[in-house]
GROMACS .gro file of C-alpha atoms in nm:
model
  493
    1MET     CA    1  13.345  12.540  19.763
    2MET     CA    2  13.368  12.554  20.141
    3GLN     CA    3  13.573  12.845  20.273
    4ASP     CA    4  13.898  12.753  20.446
    5THR     CA    5  13.855  12.907  20.792
    6ASN     CA    6  14.226  12.858  20.867
    7VAL     CA    7  14.338  13.108  20.599
    8TYR     CA    8  14.396  13.468  20.710
    9GLU     CA    9  14.477  13.793  20.535
   10ILE     CA   10  14.774  13.956  20.706
   11GLY     CA   11  14.842  14.286  20.530
   12SER     CA   12  14.909  14.198  20.165
   13ALA     CA   13  14.991  13.835  20.246
   14ARG     CA   14  14.776  13.527  20.307
   15ILE     CA   15  14.875  13.256  20.550
   16ARG     CA   16  14.725  12.926  20.660
   17ILE     CA   17  14.748  12.817  21.025
   18TYR     CA   18  14.703  12.456  21.139
   19PRO     CA   19  14.524  12.439  21.480
   20ALA     CA   20  14.648  12.191  21.742
   21PRO     CA   21  14.411  11.894  21.771
   22GLU     CA   22  14.213  11.826  22.084
   23GLY     CA   23  14.401  11.591  22.314
   24ILE     CA   24  14.733  11.768  22.272
   25GLY     CA   25  14.813  11.964  22.586
   26TYR     CA   26  15.111  12.069  22.800
   27ALA     CA   27  15.344  11.815  22.959
   28VAL     CA   28  15.263  11.712  23.312
   29ASP     CA   29  15.625  11.618  23.380
   30GLU     CA   30  15.853  11.881  23.225
   31GLN     CA   31  16.164  11.683  23.311
   32ARG     CA   32  16.075  11.410  23.064
   33LEU     CA   33  16.133  11.664  22.784
   34ARG     CA   34  16.496  11.695  22.892
   35ARG     CA   35  16.589  11.328  22.869
   36GLN     CA   36  16.957  11.264  22.799
   37GLY     CA   37  17.198  10.972  22.797
   38GLU     CA   38  17.053  10.623  22.854
   39ASP     CA   39  16.726  10.772  22.973
   40ALA     CA   40  16.681  10.923  22.626
   41PHE     CA   41  16.608  10.574  22.491
   42ALA     CA   42  16.282  10.556  22.688
   43ALA     CA   43  15.945  10.631  22.537
   44ASP     CA   44  15.767  10.952  22.633
   45PRO     CA   45  15.440  10.842  22.791
   46GLU     CA   46  15.250  11.163  22.715
   47GLY     CA   47  15.346  11.184  22.349
   48LEU     CA   48  15.350  11.513  22.164
   49VAL     CA   49  15.286  11.817  22.387
   50LEU     CA   50  15.262  12.194  22.357
   51SER     CA   51  15.559  12.416  22.446
   52ARG     CA   52  15.572  12.627  22.762
   53ASP     CA   53  15.879  12.812  22.635
   54TRP     CA   54  15.747  12.988  22.327
   55ARG     CA   55  15.425  13.144  22.197
   56ILE     CA   56  15.391  13.262  21.837
   57THR     CA   57  15.151  13.511  21.679
   58VAL     CA   58  15.124  13.644  21.325
   59GLY     CA   59  14.895  13.939  21.273
   60GLY     CA   60  14.742  13.864  21.611
   61ARG     CA   61  14.665  13.503  21.513
   62GLU     CA   62  14.802  13.231  21.740
   63ILE     CA   63  15.015  12.955  21.589
   64PRO     CA   64  15.048  12.633  21.795
   65VAL     CA   65  15.400  12.567  21.928
   66TYR     CA   66  15.498  12.214  22.027
   67ALA     CA   67  15.782  12.078  22.240
   68ALA     CA   68  16.020  11.797  22.154
   69PRO     CA   69  16.293  11.622  22.356
   70VAL     CA   70  16.639  11.654  22.206
   71THR     CA   71  16.970  11.483  22.272
   72SER     CA   72  17.147  11.794  22.399
   73GLY     CA   73  16.965  12.039  22.628
   74GLY     CA   74  16.601  12.092  22.549
   75PRO     CA   75  16.323  12.077  22.506
   76ALA     CA   76  16.328  12.231  22.162
   77SER     CA   77  16.013  12.401  22.043
   78PHE     CA   78  15.873  12.394  21.690
   79ALA     CA   79  15.591  12.545  21.491
   80SER     CA   80  15.476  12.572  21.132
   81PHE     CA   81  15.237  12.760  20.906
   82GLU     CA   82  15.186  12.811  20.536
   83TYR     CA   83  15.276  13.126  20.345
   84MET     CA   84  15.019  13.112  20.068
   85SER     CA   85  15.061  13.431  19.863
   86GLY     CA   86  15.130  13.803  19.873
   87PRO     CA   87  15.401  14.044  19.761
   88GLY     CA   88  15.467  14.172  20.110
   89GLU     CA   89  15.595  14.020  20.434
   90VAL     CA   90  15.442  13.926  20.763
   91THR     CA   91  15.598  13.985  21.103
   92LEU     CA   92  15.609  13.684  21.329
   93ALA     CA   93  15.611  13.766  21.702
   94ALA     CA   94  15.781  13.485  21.897
   95HIS     CA   95  15.717  13.539  22.269
   96CYS     CA   96  15.973  13.374  22.498
   97SER     CA   97  15.882  13.269  22.851
   98GLU     CA   98  16.210  13.412  22.981
   99GLY     CA   99  16.352  13.760  22.949
  100VAL     CA  100  16.516  13.833  22.614
  101SER     CA  101  16.814  14.062  22.585
  102SER     CA  102  16.933  13.941  22.244
  103ALA     CA  103  16.817  13.710  21.966
  104SER     CA  104  16.956  13.552  21.651
  105VAL     CA  105  16.784  13.388  21.355
  106HIS     CA  106  16.959  13.097  21.186
  107PRO     CA  107  17.077  13.004  20.935
  108LEU     CA  108  17.272  13.326  20.932
  109SER     CA  109  17.303  13.301  20.554
  110ARG     CA  110  16.940  13.422  20.525
  111GLY     CA  111  17.046  13.759  20.673
  112ILE     CA  112  16.735  13.795  20.890
  113VAL     CA  113  16.782  14.051  21.168
  114PRO     CA  114  16.525  14.010  21.444
  115GLU     CA  115  16.395  14.287  21.663
  116VAL     CA  116  16.377  14.231  22.039
  117ALA     CA  117  16.071  14.406  22.178
  118GLU     CA  118  15.998  14.517  22.534
  119ASP     CA  119  15.727  14.253  22.574
  120ARG     CA  120  15.985  13.967  22.563
  121SER     CA  121  15.896  13.895  22.199
  122VAL     CA  122  16.130  13.845  21.907
  123ARG     CA  123  15.987  14.000  21.592
  124ILE     CA  124  16.094  13.826  21.271
  125PRO     CA  125  16.006  13.938  20.914
  126ILE     CA  126  15.882  13.652  20.693
  127ASN     CA  127  15.831  13.702  20.319
  128GLY     CA  128  15.800  13.348  20.195
  129PRO     CA  129  15.872  12.979  20.262
  130CYS     CA  130  16.176  12.919  20.484
  131LYS     CA  131  16.328  12.708  20.760
  132LEU     CA  132  16.446  12.908  21.063
  133ILE     CA  133  16.591  12.848  21.410
  134VAL     CA  134  16.554  13.123  21.672
  135GLN     CA  135  16.789  13.149  21.970
  136THR     CA  136  16.775  13.399  22.254
  137ASN     CA  137  17.049  13.530  22.482
  138GLY     CA  138  17.305  13.308  22.309
  139ASN     CA  139  17.144  13.004  22.469
  140LEU     CA  140  17.155  12.669  22.285
  141GLU     CA  141  16.924  12.497  22.535
  142ARG     CA  142  16.572  12.586  22.422
  143PRO     CA  143  16.561  12.717  22.067
  144LEU     CA  144  16.257  12.763  21.848
  145PHE     CA  145  16.242  12.580  21.512
  146LEU     CA  146  16.013  12.735  21.254
  147THR     CA  147  15.892  12.585  20.928
  148VAL     CA  148  15.714  12.818  20.685
  149HIS     CA  149  15.571  12.600  20.411
  150ALA     CA  150  15.507  12.688  20.050
  151PRO     CA  151  15.142  12.663  19.940
  152GLU     CA  152  15.009  12.311  19.905
  153ARG     CA  153  14.924  12.199  19.552
  154ASP     CA  154  14.688  11.926  19.426
  155ILE     CA  155  14.546  11.853  19.770
  156PRO     CA  156  14.347  11.527  19.766
  157LYS     CA  157  14.000  11.504  19.915
  158PRO     CA  158  13.850  11.246  20.150
  159GLY     CA  159  13.704  10.966  19.941
  160ASP     CA  160  13.923  11.025  19.638
  161PRO     CA  161  14.022  10.694  19.473
  162GLY     CA  162  14.349  10.559  19.602
  163VAL     CA  163  14.371  10.816  19.883
  164LEU     CA  164  14.415  10.731  20.252
  165TYR     CA  165  14.310  11.061  20.414
  166TYR     CA  166  14.363  11.176  20.773
  167GLY     CA  167  14.193  11.506  20.853
  168PRO     CA  168  14.260  11.742  21.145
  169GLY     CA  169  14.257  11.572  21.486
  170LEU     CA  170  14.446  11.312  21.688
  171HIS     CA  171  14.462  10.966  21.528
  172LYS     CA  172  14.604  10.659  21.698
  173VAL     CA  173  14.757  10.436  21.427
  174ASP     CA  174  14.958  10.112  21.455
  175LYS     CA  175  15.106  10.094  21.102
  176LEU     CA  176  15.021  10.173  20.742
  177LYS     CA  177  15.118   9.988  20.422
  178LEU     CA  178  15.090  10.160  20.084
  179THR     CA  179  15.062   9.993  19.745
  180LYS     CA  180  15.092  10.102  19.384
  181GLY     CA  181  14.932  10.436  19.302
  182GLN     CA  182  14.822  10.517  19.658
  183THR     CA  183  14.840  10.855  19.829
  184LEU     CA  184  14.865  10.895  20.205
  185TYR     CA  185  14.754  11.245  20.298
  186ILE     CA  186  14.791  11.383  20.651
  187ALA     CA  187  14.628  11.726  20.670
  188GLY     CA  188  14.760  12.022  20.866
  189GLY     CA  189  14.622  11.993  21.220
  190ALA     CA  190  14.632  11.614  21.209
  191VAL     CA  191  14.857  11.410  21.439
  192LEU     CA  192  14.916  11.040  21.372
  193ARG     CA  193  15.029  10.885  21.697
  194ALA     CA  194  15.213  10.554  21.643
  195TYR     CA  195  15.166  10.262  21.878
  196VAL     CA  196  15.226   9.888  21.897
  197PRO     CA  197  14.918   9.673  21.977
  198GLU     CA  198  14.966   9.436  22.268
  199ASP     CA  199  14.907   9.132  22.046
  200GLU     CA  200  15.143   9.235  21.765
  201PRO     CA  201  15.437   8.992  21.746
  202PRO     CA  202  15.786   9.146  21.695
  203ILE     CA  203  15.977   9.071  21.376
  204ASP     CA  204  16.288   9.058  21.594
  205PRO     CA  205  16.241   8.976  21.966
  206SER     CA  206  16.588   9.103  22.056
  207ASP     CA  207  16.808   9.309  21.820
  208TRP     CA  208  17.171   9.412  21.879
  209ALA     CA  209  17.048   9.661  22.144
  210LYS     CA  210  16.834   9.389  22.309
  211GLN     CA  211  16.516   9.570  22.198
  212LYS     CA  212  16.201   9.432  22.039
  213VAL     CA  213  16.162   9.543  21.678
  214TYR     CA  214  15.824   9.558  21.504
  215GLU     CA  215  15.714   9.634  21.149
  216ASP     CA  216  15.779   9.995  21.048
  217PHE     CA  217  15.513  10.264  21.082
  218ILE     CA  218  15.460  10.377  20.720
  219VAL     CA  219  15.580  10.133  20.455
  220ALA     CA  220  15.585  10.126  20.077
  221ASP     CA  221  15.756   9.800  19.969
  222GLY     CA  222  15.759   9.693  19.607
  223ALA     CA  223  15.537   9.987  19.519
  224GLU     CA  224  15.542  10.263  19.259
  225ASP     CA  225  15.370  10.598  19.205
  226VAL     CA  226  15.320  10.653  19.579
  227ARG     CA  227  15.272  10.990  19.751
  228ILE     CA  228  15.305  11.054  20.125
  229LEU     CA  229  15.225  11.418  20.197
  230GLY     CA  230  15.042  11.684  20.390
  231ARG     CA  231  15.117  11.933  20.667
  232GLY     CA  232  15.039  11.698  20.960
  233ILE     CA  233  15.259  11.549  21.230
  234LEU     CA  234  15.376  11.190  21.283
  235ASP     CA  235  15.429  11.136  21.657
  236LEU     CA  236  15.646  10.838  21.738
  237SER     CA  237  15.750  10.950  22.086
  238MET     CA  238  15.534  10.693  22.268
  239LEU     CA  239  15.715  10.399  22.106
  240ASP     CA  240  15.987  10.210  22.287
  241TRP     CA  241  16.342  10.253  22.152
  242HIS     CA  242  16.385  10.069  21.821
  243ALA     CA  243  16.019   9.963  21.807
  244ARG     CA  244  15.943  10.099  21.461
  245LYS     CA  245  16.116  10.309  21.197
  246ALA     CA  246  15.897  10.602  21.104
  247MET     CA  247  15.899  10.539  20.728
  248LEU     CA  248  16.041  10.270  20.499
  249ILE     CA  249  16.045  10.306  20.120
  250ALA     CA  250  16.185   9.977  19.988
  251ASN     CA  251  16.214   9.824  19.639
  252SER     CA  252  15.997  10.105  19.510
  253ARG     CA  253  16.004  10.372  19.240
  254ASN     CA  254  15.849  10.713  19.181
  255VAL     CA  255  15.777  10.796  19.544
  256GLN     CA  256  15.714  11.146  19.675
  257VAL     CA  257  15.734  11.237  20.045
  258GLU     CA  258  15.654  11.599  20.125
  259GLY     CA  259  15.551  11.849  20.389
  260LEU     CA  260  15.524  11.640  20.706
  261THR     CA  261  15.673  11.680  21.052
  262MET     CA  262  15.802  11.372  21.235
  263VAL     CA  263  15.878  11.382  21.609
  264GLY     CA  264  16.031  11.147  21.867
  265THR     CA  265  16.140  10.877  21.622
  266SER     CA  266  16.241  10.553  21.795
  267HIS     CA  267  16.472  10.442  21.513
  268TRP     CA  268  16.558  10.572  21.163
  269THR     CA  269  16.310  10.834  21.046
  270VAL     CA  270  16.302  10.811  20.663
  271HIS     CA  271  16.470  10.499  20.521
  272LEU     CA  272  16.499  10.457  20.143
  273ALA     CA  273  16.621  10.109  20.047
  274LYS     CA  274  16.682   9.977  19.692
  275SER     CA  275  16.451  10.243  19.549
  276SER     CA  276  16.468  10.493  19.264
  277ASP     CA  277  16.308  10.812  19.133
  278CYS     CA  278  16.223  10.937  19.481
  279THR     CA  279  16.173  11.296  19.605
  280ILE     CA  280  16.185  11.391  19.972
  281LYS     CA  281  16.088  11.751  20.022
  282ASP     CA  282  15.998  12.003  20.294
  283LEU     CA  283  16.017  11.765  20.588
  284THR     CA  284  16.073  11.874  20.950
  285LEU     CA  285  16.235  11.598  21.157
  286PHE     CA  286  16.313  11.569  21.528
  287GLY     CA  287  16.489  11.259  21.666
  288TYR     CA  288  16.669  11.247  21.999
  289ARG     CA  289  16.731  10.876  22.059
  290GLU     CA  290  17.029  10.672  21.943
  291ASN     CA  291  16.977  10.556  21.582
  292SER     CA  292  16.716  10.826  21.522
  293ASP     CA  293  16.879  10.911  21.188
  294GLY     CA  294  16.705  11.172  20.977
  295ILE     CA  295  16.714  11.051  20.614
  296ASP     CA  296  16.909  10.739  20.515
  297ILE     CA  297  16.938  10.673  20.141
  298VAL     CA  298  17.050  10.311  20.113
  299ASN     CA  299  17.137  10.125  19.789
  300SER     CA  300  16.923  10.369  19.593
  301ARG     CA  301  16.953  10.599  19.291
  302TRP     CA  302  16.790  10.900  19.130
  303VAL     CA  303  16.694  11.053  19.463
  304THR     CA  304  16.641  11.421  19.552
  305VAL     CA  305  16.620  11.556  19.906
  306GLU     CA  306  16.546  11.928  19.940
  307ASP     CA  307  16.422  12.200  20.173
  308CYS     CA  308  16.421  11.993  20.492
  309LEU     CA  309  16.475  12.102  20.855
  310ILE     CA  310  16.637  11.833  21.066
  311ARG     CA  311  16.750  11.802  21.426
  312THR     CA  312  16.870  11.457  21.521
  313GLY     CA  313  17.072  11.260  21.770
  314ASP     CA  314  17.230  11.056  21.491
  315ASP     CA  315  17.317  11.103  21.121
  316ALA     CA  316  17.111  11.374  20.951
  317VAL     CA  317  17.118  11.305  20.572
  318VAL     CA  318  17.348  11.025  20.460
  319VAL     CA  319  17.396  10.777  20.178
  320LYS     CA  320  17.477  10.413  20.259
  321ALA     CA  321  17.525  10.082  20.076
  322MET     CA  322  17.429   9.807  20.319
  323ALA     CA  323  17.368   9.542  20.046
  324ALA     CA  324  17.661   9.378  19.872
  325PRO     CA  325  17.705   9.366  19.490
  326PRO     CA  326  17.532   9.319  19.254
  327ALA     CA  327  17.300   9.562  19.433
  328ILE     CA  328  17.336   9.927  19.332
  329GLY     CA  329  17.537  10.105  19.597
  330GLY     CA  330  17.410  10.457  19.545
  331GLN     CA  331  17.419  10.697  19.251
  332ASP     CA  332  17.274  11.017  19.110
  333ILE     CA  333  17.156  11.156  19.444
  334THR     CA  334  17.116  11.528  19.521
  335VAL     CA  335  17.067  11.688  19.863
  336ARG     CA  336  17.007  12.064  19.863
  337ARG     CA  337  16.875  12.358  20.063
  338CYS     CA  338  16.851  12.168  20.390
  339VAL     CA  339  16.904  12.311  20.741
  340VAL     CA  340  17.055  12.078  21.002
  341TRP     CA  341  17.124  12.080  21.376
  342ASN     CA  342  17.304  11.764  21.477
  343ASP     CA  343  17.347  11.669  21.842
  344LYS     CA  344  17.570  11.363  21.821
  345VAL     CA  345  17.704  11.217  21.499
  346ARG     CA  346  17.725  11.347  21.138
  347CYS     CA  347  17.536  11.600  20.927
  348PHE     CA  348  17.580  11.522  20.554
  349GLY     CA  349  17.768  11.260  20.353
  350ILE     CA  350  17.839  10.897  20.287
  351THR     CA  351  17.882  10.701  20.604
  352GLY     CA  352  17.967  10.368  20.754
  353GLU     CA  353  17.800  10.091  20.564
  354THR     CA  354  17.965  10.100  20.216
  355ARG     CA  355  17.959   9.747  20.073
  356THR     CA  356  17.895   9.857  19.715
  357ASP     CA  357  18.032  10.147  19.509
  358ILE     CA  358  17.868  10.485  19.558
  359ARG     CA  359  17.909  10.761  19.296
  360ASN     CA  360  17.767  11.083  19.157
  361ILE     CA  361  17.641  11.232  19.480
  362VAL     CA  362  17.585  11.607  19.535
  363PHE     CA  363  17.528  11.801  19.859
  364GLU     CA  364  17.471  12.170  19.786
  365ASP     CA  365  17.342  12.493  19.932
  366CYS     CA  366  17.287  12.361  20.284
  367ASP     CA  367  17.331  12.513  20.627
  368ILE     CA  368  17.463  12.344  20.941
  369VAL     CA  369  17.356  12.556  21.234
  370ARG     CA  370  17.500  12.329  21.506
  371SER     CA  371  17.711  12.015  21.492
  372LEU     CA  372  17.781  11.887  21.842
  373PRO     CA  373  17.932  11.539  21.785
  374THR     CA  374  18.008  11.334  22.094
  375TRP     CA  375  18.026  10.973  21.972
  376THR     CA  376  18.356  10.875  21.806
  377GLU     CA  377  18.638  11.040  21.616
  378GLU     CA  378  18.498  11.018  21.262
  379LEU     CA  379  18.231  11.276  21.323
  380GLY     CA  380  18.156  11.616  21.182
  381SER     CA  381  17.967  11.820  20.927
  382LEU     CA  382  18.067  11.691  20.580
  383CYS     CA  383  18.177  11.330  20.590
  384ILE     CA  384  18.275  11.040  20.370
  385ILE     CA  385  18.327  10.741  20.600
  386VAL     CA  386  18.409  10.404  20.440
  387GLY     CA  387  18.366  10.104  20.663
  388ASP     CA  388  18.332   9.829  20.401
  389SER     CA  389  18.484   9.745  20.060
  390GLY     CA  390  18.299   9.983  19.828
  391THR     CA  391  18.466  10.268  19.638
  392ILE     CA  392  18.324  10.615  19.690
  393SER     CA  393  18.378  10.851  19.393
  394GLY     CA  394  18.235  11.156  19.223
  395VAL     CA  395  18.101  11.320  19.540
  396ARG     CA  396  18.065  11.697  19.549
  397PHE     CA  397  17.991  11.924  19.848
  398GLU     CA  398  17.925  12.277  19.722
  399ASN     CA  399  17.818  12.601  19.887
  400MET     CA  400  17.789  12.444  20.231
  401ARG     CA  401  17.781  12.674  20.532
  402ILE     CA  402  17.885  12.554  20.878
  403GLU     CA  403  17.807  12.789  21.166
  404ASP     CA  404  17.917  12.573  21.460
  405GLU     CA  405  18.124  12.252  21.447
  406ARG     CA  406  18.279  12.089  21.753
  407GLN     CA  407  18.490  11.825  21.575
  408TYR     CA  408  18.569  11.814  21.200
  409ALA     CA  409  18.438  12.039  20.923
  410MET     CA  410  18.531  11.779  20.656
  411ALA     CA  411  18.620  11.413  20.714
  412CYS     CA  412  18.727  11.152  20.464
  413LEU     CA  413  18.815  10.830  20.646
  414ILE     CA  414  18.860  10.462  20.569
  415PHE     CA  415  18.839  10.243  20.877
  416LYS     CA  416  18.650   9.956  21.042
  417ASP     CA  417  18.387  10.005  21.306
  418ARG     CA  418  18.114   9.798  21.475
  419TRP     CA  419  17.894   9.816  21.162
  420SER     CA  420  18.158   9.692  20.917
  421VAL     CA  421  18.085   9.360  20.742
  422ASP     CA  422  18.349   9.325  20.471
  423GLN     CA  423  18.709   9.235  20.557
  424GLU     CA  424  18.853   9.426  20.259
  425PRO     CA  425  18.874   9.806  20.308
  426GLY     CA  426  18.728  10.041  20.049
  427ARG     CA  427  18.857  10.350  19.867
  428ILE     CA  428  18.775  10.717  19.832
  429ARG     CA  429  18.858  10.909  19.513
  430ASP     CA  430  18.759  11.210  19.303
  431ILE     CA  431  18.596  11.422  19.571
  432VAL     CA  432  18.526  11.797  19.547
  433PHE     CA  433  18.458  12.038  19.833
  434ARG     CA  434  18.371  12.376  19.675
  435ASP     CA  435  18.290  12.704  19.848
  436ILE     CA  436  18.282  12.569  20.200
  437ARG     CA  437  18.240  12.808  20.492
  438ILE     CA  438  18.357  12.692  20.836
  439PRO     CA  439  18.416  12.842  21.180
  440GLU     CA  440  18.763  12.967  21.262
  441GLY     CA  441  19.010  12.701  21.377
  442VAL     CA  442  18.795  12.394  21.306
  443PRO     CA  443  19.013  12.109  21.162
  444SER     CA  444  18.940  11.858  20.885
  445LEU     CA  445  19.050  11.492  20.875
  446PHE     CA  446  19.173  11.286  20.578
  447HIS     CA  447  19.288  10.932  20.667
  448GLY     CA  448  19.325  10.640  20.424
  449SER     CA  449  19.355  10.278  20.533
  450ASP     CA  450  19.677  10.148  20.375
  451ALA     CA  451  19.888  10.167  20.056
  452GLU     CA  452  19.624   9.977  19.857
  453HIS     CA  453  19.321  10.155  20.000
  454LEU     CA  454  19.381  10.523  19.958
  455ILE     CA  455  19.208  10.854  19.959
  456GLU     CA  456  19.289  11.003  19.618
  457ASN     CA  457  19.224  11.325  19.432
  458VAL     CA  458  19.038  11.536  19.688
  459ARG     CA  459  19.004  11.900  19.578
  460ILE     CA  460  18.900  12.173  19.820
  461GLU     CA  461  18.813  12.468  19.593
  462GLY     CA  462  18.751  12.767  19.812
  463LEU     CA  463  18.757  12.722  20.190
  464TYR     CA  464  18.650  13.017  20.403
  465ALA     CA  465  18.668  13.093  20.774
  466GLY     CA  466  18.585  13.415  20.952
  467GLY     CA  467  18.502  13.590  20.624
  468ARG     CA  468  18.836  13.517  20.459
  469GLN     CA  469  18.964  13.248  20.224
  470LEU     CA  470  19.218  13.004  20.366
  471GLU     CA  471  19.523  12.967  20.140
  472THR     CA  472  19.742  12.694  20.290
  473MET     CA  473  19.679  12.347  20.433
  474GLU     CA  474  19.850  12.449  20.759
  475GLU     CA  475  19.613  12.744  20.786
  476ALA     CA  476  19.320  12.515  20.706
  477ASN     CA  477  19.431  12.273  20.981
  478PHE     CA  478  19.411  11.958  20.767
  479ARG     CA  479  19.501  11.638  20.950
  480THR     CA  480  19.626  11.363  20.719
  481ASN     CA  481  19.806  11.031  20.727
  482ASP     CA  482  20.040  10.855  20.479
  483PHE     CA  483  19.756  10.706  20.274
  484VAL     CA  484  19.625  11.024  20.113
  485ARG     CA  485  19.722  11.121  19.758
  486GLU     CA  486  19.654  11.442  19.565
  487LEU     CA  487  19.485  11.641  19.836
  488SER     CA  488  19.476  11.999  19.715
  489LEU     CA  489  19.354  12.331  19.854
  490ILE     CA  490  19.273  12.564  19.564
  491VAL     CA  491  19.228  12.938  19.616
  492ARG     CA  492  18.924  13.066  19.428
  493PRO     CA  493  18.956  13.394  19.235
   0.00000   0.00000   0.00000
């Protein structure tokens, strides 16, 4: 067996580092990495680039750090490696290009205390797989996002039956379609750069945003037993706005998506539609353009999303029902152990397009490091937004930690917006928020539509701010209207 030259012994631990492929360099025009507003819809002509803000070493070994445009501030920087084994810990040295007087490692729930060294480095102890965000000097502008992967298992080999394999290096790819039993494997150190050939006809020459829309980048439609995995990077930053979604899983079952990083998405990043028995795990997602949602679970059931790191300029992880009955709306879906930084819209929940009933949904053990909503009033961290006629019930948010929210911590709202299709409003009932930690003074919103379309039986069981439990609705700063019934704040023992 050939020795893996990318594996290193660091003390009592073993790590694997993925080298940057040839052809990935530093940005020529640094200003393009700070695109905001309308200009953020443009493609980035240089594609994925290395970061000038951060340099990372572990045990003297260099780990590549990349830069990504973001909706607010930027650029953000990101890096990843694999913690393979070992009882001990490794110390990651993150060297910042500017002077460092203080540093913080998020999510704060992990309790990691960094050490600021005299050489401008931030030293961070790592003892296993994790998702971290490093900030210096209290500055939100240019953070470092770090993904430490668990060891890869059952890695396919080039030439294996049913395997589409991309090894280390830069690969220019227009689109990929997967069928029953196939595995798409993108190795660490591989970058798949999406493009649209000049002769490819659009499937929509002018959508609602007056953009050309083409077939999506990675598609499994009507498939089963499909795996999309690896430690590589999908780079969609050279696509025009709305050109391709990064990944569409439609009318499929038993699909696994794991371990990849996706950058610069021009539209939705991971879109599940009318699918079942799907697992989305250990993804790192960066989207800065409008509609660059992270993970949209649409008219699907039996779905698990876990251990993902997401920064997006639109919804982060949400459930939708865009198809009318008799399609399944959404049921038996679990989202857990995810870390989110949202620059514009919502973090977790059910949102907007709700034409069919959605039930039995769980969001648990997640961290919201930043929620900086700027779009409309129904924004925030934990949301149930009903824009169509479906009934949303049996939703539980549990052990959710919000570090920074600029609008609403919790929002349950029935109203019409630009995406609504049905004339009849929907309903919200039987919702539980349990052990929710929020910043001091952040309000929550509960607004029904009318006397026939209510928000009913919402239980907040343990709401904490500033290290203490809130005991009254006035103290919790709940904002309600006349169409809310049985809203209760319960003090936990």
